[in-house]
Coordinates of C-alpha atoms and ligand atoms in Angstrom, one line a residue:
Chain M
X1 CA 46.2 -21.2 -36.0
X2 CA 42.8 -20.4 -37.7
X3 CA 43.2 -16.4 -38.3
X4 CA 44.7 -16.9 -41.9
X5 CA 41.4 -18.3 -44.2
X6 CA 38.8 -15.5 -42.7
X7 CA 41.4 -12.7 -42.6
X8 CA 39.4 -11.8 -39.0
X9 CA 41.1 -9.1 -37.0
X10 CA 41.1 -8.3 -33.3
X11 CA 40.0 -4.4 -33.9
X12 CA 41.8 -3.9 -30.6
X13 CA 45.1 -4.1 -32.3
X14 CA 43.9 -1.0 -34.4
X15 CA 44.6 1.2 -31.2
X16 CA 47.3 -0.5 -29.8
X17 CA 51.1 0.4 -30.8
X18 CA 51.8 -2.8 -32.2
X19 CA 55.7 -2.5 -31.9
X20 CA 55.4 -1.9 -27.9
X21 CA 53.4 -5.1 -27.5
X22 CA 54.0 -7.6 -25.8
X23 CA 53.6 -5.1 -22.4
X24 CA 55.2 -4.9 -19.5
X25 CA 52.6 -6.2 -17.3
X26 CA 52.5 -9.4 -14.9
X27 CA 50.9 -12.6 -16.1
X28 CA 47.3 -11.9 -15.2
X29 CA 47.8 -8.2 -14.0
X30 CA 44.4 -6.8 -14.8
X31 CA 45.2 -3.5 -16.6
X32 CA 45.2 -5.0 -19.9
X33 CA 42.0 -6.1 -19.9
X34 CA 40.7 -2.7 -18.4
X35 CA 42.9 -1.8 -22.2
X36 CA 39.8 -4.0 -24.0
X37 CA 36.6 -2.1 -22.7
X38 CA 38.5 0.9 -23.0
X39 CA 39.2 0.1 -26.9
X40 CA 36.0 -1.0 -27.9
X41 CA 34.3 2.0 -26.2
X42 CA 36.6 4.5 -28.5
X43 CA 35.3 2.3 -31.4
X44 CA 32.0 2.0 -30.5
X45 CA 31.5 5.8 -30.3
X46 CA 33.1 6.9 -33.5
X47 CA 35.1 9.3 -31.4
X48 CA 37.5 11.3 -33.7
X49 CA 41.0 9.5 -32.9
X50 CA 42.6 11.9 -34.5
X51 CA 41.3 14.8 -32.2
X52 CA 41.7 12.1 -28.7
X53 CA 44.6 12.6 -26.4
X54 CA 45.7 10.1 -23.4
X55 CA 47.5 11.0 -21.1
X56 CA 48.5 8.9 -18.0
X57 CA 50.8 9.5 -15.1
X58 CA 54.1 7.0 -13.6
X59 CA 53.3 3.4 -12.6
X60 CA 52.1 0.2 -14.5
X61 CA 48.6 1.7 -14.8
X62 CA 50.7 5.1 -16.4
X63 CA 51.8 2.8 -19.3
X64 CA 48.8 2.4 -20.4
X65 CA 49.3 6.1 -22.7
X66 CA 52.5 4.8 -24.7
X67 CA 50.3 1.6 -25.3
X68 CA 47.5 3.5 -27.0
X69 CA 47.9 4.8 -30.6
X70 CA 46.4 8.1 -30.0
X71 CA 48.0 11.3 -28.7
X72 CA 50.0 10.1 -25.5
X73 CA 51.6 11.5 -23.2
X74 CA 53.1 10.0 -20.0
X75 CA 54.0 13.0 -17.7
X76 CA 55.2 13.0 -14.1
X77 CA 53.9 11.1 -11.1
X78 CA 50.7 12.4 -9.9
X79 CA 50.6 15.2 -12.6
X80 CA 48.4 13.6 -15.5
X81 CA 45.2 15.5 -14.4
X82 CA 47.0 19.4 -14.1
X83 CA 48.9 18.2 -17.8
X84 CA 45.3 17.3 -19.1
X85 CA 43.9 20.2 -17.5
X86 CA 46.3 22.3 -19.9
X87 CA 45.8 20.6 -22.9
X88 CA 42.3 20.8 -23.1
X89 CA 42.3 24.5 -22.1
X90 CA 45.0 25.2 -24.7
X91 CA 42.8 22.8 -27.4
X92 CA 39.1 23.0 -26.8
X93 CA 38.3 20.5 -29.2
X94 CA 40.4 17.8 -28.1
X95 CA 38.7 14.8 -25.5
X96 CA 41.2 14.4 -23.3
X97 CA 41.6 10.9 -21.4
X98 CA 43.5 10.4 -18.1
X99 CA 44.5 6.6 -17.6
X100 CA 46.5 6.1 -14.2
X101 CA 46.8 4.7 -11.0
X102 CA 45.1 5.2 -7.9
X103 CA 48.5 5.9 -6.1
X104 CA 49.2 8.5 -9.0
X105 CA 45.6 10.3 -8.9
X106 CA 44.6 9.8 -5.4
X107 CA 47.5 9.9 -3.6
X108 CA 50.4 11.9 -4.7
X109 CA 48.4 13.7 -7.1
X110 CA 45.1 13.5 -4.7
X111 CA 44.7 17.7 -4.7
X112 CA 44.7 17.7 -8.2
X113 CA 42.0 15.1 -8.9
X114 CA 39.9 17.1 -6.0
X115 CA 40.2 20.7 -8.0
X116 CA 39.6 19.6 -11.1
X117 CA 36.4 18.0 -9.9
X118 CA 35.5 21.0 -8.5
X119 CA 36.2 22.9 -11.5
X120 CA 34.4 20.5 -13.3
X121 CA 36.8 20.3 -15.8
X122 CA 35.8 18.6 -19.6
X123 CA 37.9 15.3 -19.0
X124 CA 37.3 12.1 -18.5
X125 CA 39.6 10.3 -15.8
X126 CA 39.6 6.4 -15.8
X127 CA 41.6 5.3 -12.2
X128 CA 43.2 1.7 -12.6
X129 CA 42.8 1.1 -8.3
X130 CA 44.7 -2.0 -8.0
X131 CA 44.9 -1.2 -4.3
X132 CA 48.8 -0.3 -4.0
X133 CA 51.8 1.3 -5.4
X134 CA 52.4 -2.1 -7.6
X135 CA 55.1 -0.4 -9.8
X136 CA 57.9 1.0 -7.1
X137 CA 56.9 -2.8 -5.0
X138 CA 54.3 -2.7 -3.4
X139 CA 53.9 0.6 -0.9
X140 CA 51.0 1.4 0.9
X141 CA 48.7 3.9 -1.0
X142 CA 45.8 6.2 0.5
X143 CA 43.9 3.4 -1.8
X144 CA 45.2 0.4 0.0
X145 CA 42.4 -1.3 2.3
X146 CA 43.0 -0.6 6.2
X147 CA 45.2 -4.0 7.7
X148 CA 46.2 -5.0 4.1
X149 CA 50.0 -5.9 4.7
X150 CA 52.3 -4.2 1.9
X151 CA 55.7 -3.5 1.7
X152 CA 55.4 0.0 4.0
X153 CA 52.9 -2.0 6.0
X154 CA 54.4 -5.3 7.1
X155 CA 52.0 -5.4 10.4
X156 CA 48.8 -4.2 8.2
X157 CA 48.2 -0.7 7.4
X158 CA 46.7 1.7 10.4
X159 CA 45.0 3.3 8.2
X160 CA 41.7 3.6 6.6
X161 CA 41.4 3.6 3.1
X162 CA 40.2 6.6 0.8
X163 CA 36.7 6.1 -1.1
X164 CA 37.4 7.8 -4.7
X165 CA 34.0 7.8 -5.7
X166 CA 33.1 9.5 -2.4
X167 CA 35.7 12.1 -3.1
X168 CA 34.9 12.9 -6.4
X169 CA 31.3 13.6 -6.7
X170 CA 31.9 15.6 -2.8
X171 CA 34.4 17.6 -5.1
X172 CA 31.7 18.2 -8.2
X173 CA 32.0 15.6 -10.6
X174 CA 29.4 15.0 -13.0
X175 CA 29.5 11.5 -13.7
X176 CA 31.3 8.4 -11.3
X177 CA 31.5 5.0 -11.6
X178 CA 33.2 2.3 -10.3
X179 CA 33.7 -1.4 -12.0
X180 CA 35.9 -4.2 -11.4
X181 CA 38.2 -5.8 -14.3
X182 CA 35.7 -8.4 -14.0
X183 CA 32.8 -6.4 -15.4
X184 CA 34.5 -6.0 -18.9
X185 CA 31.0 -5.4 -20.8
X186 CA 29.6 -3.1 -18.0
X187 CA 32.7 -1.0 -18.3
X188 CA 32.9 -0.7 -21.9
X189 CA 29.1 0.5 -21.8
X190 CA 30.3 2.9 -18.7
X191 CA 33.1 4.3 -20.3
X192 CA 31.4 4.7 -23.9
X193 CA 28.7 6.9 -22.0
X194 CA 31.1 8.5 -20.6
X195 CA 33.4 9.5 -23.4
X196 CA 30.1 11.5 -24.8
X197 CA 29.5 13.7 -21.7
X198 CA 31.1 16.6 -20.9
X199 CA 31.9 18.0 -17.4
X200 CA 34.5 15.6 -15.4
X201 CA 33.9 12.3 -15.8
X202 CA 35.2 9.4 -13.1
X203 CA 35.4 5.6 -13.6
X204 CA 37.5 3.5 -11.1
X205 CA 38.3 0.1 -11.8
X206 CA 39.4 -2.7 -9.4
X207 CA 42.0 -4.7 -10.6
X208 CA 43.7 -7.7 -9.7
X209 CA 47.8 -6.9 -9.1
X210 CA 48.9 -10.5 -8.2
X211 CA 52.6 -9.5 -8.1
X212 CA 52.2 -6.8 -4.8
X213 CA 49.0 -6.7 -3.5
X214 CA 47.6 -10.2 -3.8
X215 CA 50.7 -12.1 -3.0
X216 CA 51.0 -10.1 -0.2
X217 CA 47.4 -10.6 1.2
X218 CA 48.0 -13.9 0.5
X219 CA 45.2 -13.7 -1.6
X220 CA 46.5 -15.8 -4.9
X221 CA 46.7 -15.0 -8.2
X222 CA 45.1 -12.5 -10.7
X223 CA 42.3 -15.5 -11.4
X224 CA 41.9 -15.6 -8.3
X225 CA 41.0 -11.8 -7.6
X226 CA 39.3 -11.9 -10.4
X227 CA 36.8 -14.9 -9.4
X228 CA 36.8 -12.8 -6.1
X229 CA 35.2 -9.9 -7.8
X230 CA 32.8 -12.0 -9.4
X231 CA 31.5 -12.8 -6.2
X232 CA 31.2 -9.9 -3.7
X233 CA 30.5 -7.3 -6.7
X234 CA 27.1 -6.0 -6.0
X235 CA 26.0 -3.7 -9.1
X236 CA 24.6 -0.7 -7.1
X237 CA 23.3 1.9 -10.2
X238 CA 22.8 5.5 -8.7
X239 CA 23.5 4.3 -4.8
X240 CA 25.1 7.2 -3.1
X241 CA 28.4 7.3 -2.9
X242 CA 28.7 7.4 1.3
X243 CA 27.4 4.0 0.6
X244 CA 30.0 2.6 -1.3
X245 CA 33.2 2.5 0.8
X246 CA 35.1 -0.7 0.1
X247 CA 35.8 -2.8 3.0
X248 CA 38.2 -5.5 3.2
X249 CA 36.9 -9.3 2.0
X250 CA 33.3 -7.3 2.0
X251 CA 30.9 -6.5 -0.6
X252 CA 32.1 -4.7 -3.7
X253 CA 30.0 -2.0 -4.6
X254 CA 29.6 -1.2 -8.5
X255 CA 27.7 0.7 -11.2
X256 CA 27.0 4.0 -12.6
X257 CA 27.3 6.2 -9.2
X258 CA 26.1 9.6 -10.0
X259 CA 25.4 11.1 -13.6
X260 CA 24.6 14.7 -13.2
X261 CA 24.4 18.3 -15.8
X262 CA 26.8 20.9 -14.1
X263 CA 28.3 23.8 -16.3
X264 CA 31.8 22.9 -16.8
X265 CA 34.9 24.7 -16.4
X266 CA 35.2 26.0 -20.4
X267 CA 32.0 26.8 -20.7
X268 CA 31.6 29.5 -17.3
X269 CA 34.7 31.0 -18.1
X270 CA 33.1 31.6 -22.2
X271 CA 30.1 32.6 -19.9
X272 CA 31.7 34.9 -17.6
X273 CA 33.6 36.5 -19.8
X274 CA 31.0 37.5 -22.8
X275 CA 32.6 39.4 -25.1
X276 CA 35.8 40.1 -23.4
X277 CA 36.2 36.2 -24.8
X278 CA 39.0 35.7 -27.6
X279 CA 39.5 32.3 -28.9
X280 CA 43.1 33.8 -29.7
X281 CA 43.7 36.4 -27.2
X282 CA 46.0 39.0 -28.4
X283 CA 49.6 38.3 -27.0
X284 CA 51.6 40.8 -25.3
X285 CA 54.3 41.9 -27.6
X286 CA 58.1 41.4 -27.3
X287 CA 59.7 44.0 -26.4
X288 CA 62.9 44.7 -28.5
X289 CA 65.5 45.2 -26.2
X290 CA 69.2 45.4 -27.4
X291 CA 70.9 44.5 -24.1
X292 CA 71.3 46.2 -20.8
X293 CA 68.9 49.6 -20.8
X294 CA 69.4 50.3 -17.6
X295 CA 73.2 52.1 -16.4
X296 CA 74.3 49.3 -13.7
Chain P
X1 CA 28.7 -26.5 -37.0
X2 CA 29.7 -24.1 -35.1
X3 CA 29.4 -20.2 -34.8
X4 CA 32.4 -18.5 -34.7
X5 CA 35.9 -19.3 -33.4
X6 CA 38.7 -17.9 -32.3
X7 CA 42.1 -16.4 -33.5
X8 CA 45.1 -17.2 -30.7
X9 CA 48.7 -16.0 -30.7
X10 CA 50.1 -17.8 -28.4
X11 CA 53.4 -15.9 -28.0
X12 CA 51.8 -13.4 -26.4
X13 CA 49.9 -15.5 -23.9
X14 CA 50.8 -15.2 -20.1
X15 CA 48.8 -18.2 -19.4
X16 CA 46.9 -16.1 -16.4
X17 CA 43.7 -18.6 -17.5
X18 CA 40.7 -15.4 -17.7
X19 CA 39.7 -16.7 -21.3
X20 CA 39.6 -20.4 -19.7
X21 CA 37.6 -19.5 -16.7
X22 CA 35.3 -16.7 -18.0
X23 CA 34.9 -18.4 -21.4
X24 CA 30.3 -18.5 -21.2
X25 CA 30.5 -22.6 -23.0
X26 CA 34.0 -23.3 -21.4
X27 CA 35.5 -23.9 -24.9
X28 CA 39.1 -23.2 -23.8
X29 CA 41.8 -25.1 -21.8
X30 CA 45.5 -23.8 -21.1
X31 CA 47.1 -26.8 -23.4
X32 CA 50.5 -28.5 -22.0
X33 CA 52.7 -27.1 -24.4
X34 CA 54.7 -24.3 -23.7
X35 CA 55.8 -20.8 -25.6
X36 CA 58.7 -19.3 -25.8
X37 CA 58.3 -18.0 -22.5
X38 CA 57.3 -20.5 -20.7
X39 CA 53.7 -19.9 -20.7
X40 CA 51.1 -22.7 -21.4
X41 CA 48.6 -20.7 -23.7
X42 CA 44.9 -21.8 -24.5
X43 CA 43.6 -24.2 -26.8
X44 CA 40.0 -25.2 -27.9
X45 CA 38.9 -28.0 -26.0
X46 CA 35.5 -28.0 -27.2
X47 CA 35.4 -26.3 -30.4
X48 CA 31.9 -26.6 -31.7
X49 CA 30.6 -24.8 -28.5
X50 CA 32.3 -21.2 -29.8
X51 CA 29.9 -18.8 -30.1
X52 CA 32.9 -16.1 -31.4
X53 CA 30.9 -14.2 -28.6
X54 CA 34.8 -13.0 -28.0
X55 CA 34.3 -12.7 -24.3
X56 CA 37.9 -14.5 -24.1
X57 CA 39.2 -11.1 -25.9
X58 CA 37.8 -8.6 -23.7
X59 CA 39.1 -10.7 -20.8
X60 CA 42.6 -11.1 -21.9
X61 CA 45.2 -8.5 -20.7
X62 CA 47.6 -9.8 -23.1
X63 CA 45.4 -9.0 -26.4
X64 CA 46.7 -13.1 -27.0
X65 CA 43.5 -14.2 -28.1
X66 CA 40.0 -12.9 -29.7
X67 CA 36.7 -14.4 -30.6
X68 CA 35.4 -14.1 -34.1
X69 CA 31.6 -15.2 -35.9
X70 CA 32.1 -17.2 -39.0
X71 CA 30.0 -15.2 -41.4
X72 CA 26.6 -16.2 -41.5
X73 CA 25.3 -20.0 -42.6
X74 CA 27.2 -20.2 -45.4
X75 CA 31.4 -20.7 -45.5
X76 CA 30.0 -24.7 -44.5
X77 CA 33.7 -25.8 -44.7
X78 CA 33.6 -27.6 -41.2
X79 CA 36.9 -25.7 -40.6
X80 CA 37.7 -24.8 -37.0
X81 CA 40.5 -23.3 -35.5
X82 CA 43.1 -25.1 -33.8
Ligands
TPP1 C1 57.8 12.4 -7.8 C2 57.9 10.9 -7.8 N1 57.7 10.2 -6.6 C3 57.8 8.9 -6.6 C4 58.0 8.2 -7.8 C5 58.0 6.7 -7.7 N2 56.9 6.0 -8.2 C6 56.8 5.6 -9.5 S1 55.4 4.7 -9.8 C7 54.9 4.9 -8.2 C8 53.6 4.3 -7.8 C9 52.5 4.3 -8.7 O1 51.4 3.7 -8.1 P1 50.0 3.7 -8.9 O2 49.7 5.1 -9.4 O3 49.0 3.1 -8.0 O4 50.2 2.8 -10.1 P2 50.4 1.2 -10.2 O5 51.9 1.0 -10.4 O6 49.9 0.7 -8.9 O7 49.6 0.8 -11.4 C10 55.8 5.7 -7.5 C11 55.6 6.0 -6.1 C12 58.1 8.9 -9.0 N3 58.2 8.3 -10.2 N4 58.0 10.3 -9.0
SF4_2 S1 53.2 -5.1 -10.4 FE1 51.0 -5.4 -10.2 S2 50.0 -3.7 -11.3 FE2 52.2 -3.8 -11.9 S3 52.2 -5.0 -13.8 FE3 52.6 -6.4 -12.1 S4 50.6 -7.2 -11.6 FE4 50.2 -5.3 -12.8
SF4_3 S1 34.6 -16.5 -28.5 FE1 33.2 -16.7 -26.7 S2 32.5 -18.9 -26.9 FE2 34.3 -18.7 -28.2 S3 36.0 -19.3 -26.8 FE3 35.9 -17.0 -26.7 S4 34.5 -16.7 -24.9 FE4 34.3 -18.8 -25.5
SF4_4 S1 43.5 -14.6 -21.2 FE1 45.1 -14.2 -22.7 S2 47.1 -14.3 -21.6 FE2 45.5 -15.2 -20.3 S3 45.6 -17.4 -20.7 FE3 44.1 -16.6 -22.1 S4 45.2 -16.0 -24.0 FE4 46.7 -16.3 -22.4
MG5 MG1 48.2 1.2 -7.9

């Protein structure tokens, strides 16, 4: 192996936890590589690491968190967005990632993901849309493209499937996306921009889960997908979301969807308030009770 | 002479063939042996055509393999990995 006589160094390992590698995930499942643009744009940006949290629901996407050597939390299924909600409200100064699935934020988490567009809360959500519920085997999800078979849809789901960026910027999102794990340059630039704004921020990626959703589509392996991308992505900057549903085996529209100033949640709330705002409101003290005051 | 190369640990390969297929000079080939795994990981094929451009890296979920430029004209020592 060459490494040895130029010392070089993958600076990818740098924010990986080295003793939890090798991961989890199927030969050629695309997260990982989603892991790559995601690395490099934290890098690139000389974002404070020590002032980043991650935080990722359940499924193989959700693993992404304990992967990360930042602050990482892996919470409950479909609850990633309401826990980062918290922390960032509790600890202003934090940028606060959410790395998950599309069955975790769209579907069993869906009402969550729609409120805190609308509230336009300061995170930045990056939703790993391999099409299915890949970690419990291969469910249908609200994600998964109408007459894809799964294991919940053995005669081809009945029905359609949702459009995320749609959703999101309906809801009040400032900035959406959507890539492929194909487009591992477009998305590091995507998500670097991104990680600077403020106000919610969306990226969807496609990605190739060869275990569930391609061998059940009969559609080969991750390589395969992945070649598939290549050729029906259509890079789409600023085209209105309505226009971007994915169809089945049609084109795959990408790119920087909408990029828009909205006041977000913190900042209103600071507004609103004036100077009833406390950075450290004053807590109610405990009352000293010495048990049972009342006669019972 | 050429520009960079690149660094691969093999046990972590999958063999799922992205570096191979999305490599820009096609410097790569999954090799015939085998790692502990069972996994056929990449070789270089055609070495001199590395640009260290390390698209292979951003394309492997596995963080297996990574590009890397030699520094610049000088460290002449014909080395290349393998
Ligand atoms: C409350 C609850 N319901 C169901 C599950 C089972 N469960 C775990 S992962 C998962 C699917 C995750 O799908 P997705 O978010 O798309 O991630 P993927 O595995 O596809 O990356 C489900 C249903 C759970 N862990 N908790
Ligand atoms: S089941 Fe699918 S999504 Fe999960 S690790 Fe395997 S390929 Fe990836
Ligand atoms: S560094 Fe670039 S040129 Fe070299 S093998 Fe990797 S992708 Fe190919
Ligand atoms: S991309 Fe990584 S895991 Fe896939 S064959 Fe190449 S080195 Fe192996
Ligand atoms: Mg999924």
């Amino acid at each position: 192996m060459s490494t040895t006589e130029l010392h070089v160094h993958n600076p990818v390992e740098d924010l990986l936890r080295q003793d939890r590698v090798p991961t989890i995930w199927c030969p050629g499942c695309g997260i990982g590589t989603t892991v790559n643009s995601f690395a490099h744009a934290l890098l690139g940006q000389q974002i404070n690491l020590q002032k980043t949290a991650i935080v990722s629901g359940i499924g193989c996407s959700g693993r992404v968190s304990g992967y990360m050597n930042l602050d990482s939390f892996h919470t409950t299924h479909g609850r990633a967005i309401p826990f980062a909600t918290g922390l960032k409200l509790a600890n202003p100064e934090l940028t606060v990632i959410v790395y998950s699935g599309d069955g975790d934020l769209t579907s069993i988490g869906g009402n969550h993901l729609i409120h805190a567009a609308r509230r336009n809360m300061d995170i930045m959500v990056v939703c790993v849309n391999n099409m299915i519920y890949a970690m419990t085997g291969g469910q249908a999800a609200a994600t998964t493209p109408g007459a894809s078979n799964s294991t919940t849809t053995p005669y081809g789901a009945f029905e359609p499937e949702l459009n995320m960026a749609q959703l999101v910027d309906a809801a009040g999102a400032c900035f959406v996306a959507r890539w492929t794990a194909f487009h591992v340059m477009q998305l590091e630039r995507t998500m670097a921009k991104a990680l600077k704004k403020k106000g919610f921020r969306f990226i969807e990626i496609l990605s190739p889960c060869p275990t569930y959703y391609q061998r059940k589509n009969n559609m080969g392996d991750a390589l395969a997908a992945m070649v598939d991308y290549k050729k029906r992505s259509k890079i789409k900057n600023g085209c209105p979301t309505w226009e971007t549903a994915l169809e089945p085996g049609g084109e795959i529209v990408v790119g920087e969807f909408v990029d828009r100033e909205r006041e977000d949640y913190l900042t209103r709330m600071r507004r609103q308030l004036g100077s009833h705002y406390s950075e450290f409101p004053p807590q109610p003290e405990e009352q000293e009770s010495e048990g049972c005051e009342k006669e019972c | 002479m050429p520009k960079g190369s690149v660094a691969i640990t093999t046990e972590r390969c999958k063999g799922c063939g992205f570096c191979v297929e999305f490599c820009p000079t096609h410097v790569l080939e999954l090799s015939n042996a085998f790692n502990a795994k069972g996994y056929h990981p990449p070789h270089m094929l055609n070495a001199e055509k590395c640009s260290g451009c390390n698209l292979c890296g951003m394309y492997c979920p596995d963080f297996a393999i990574f590009g890397y430029k030699y520094p610049d004209q000088k460290a002449q020592k014909g080395e290349q990995g393998q």
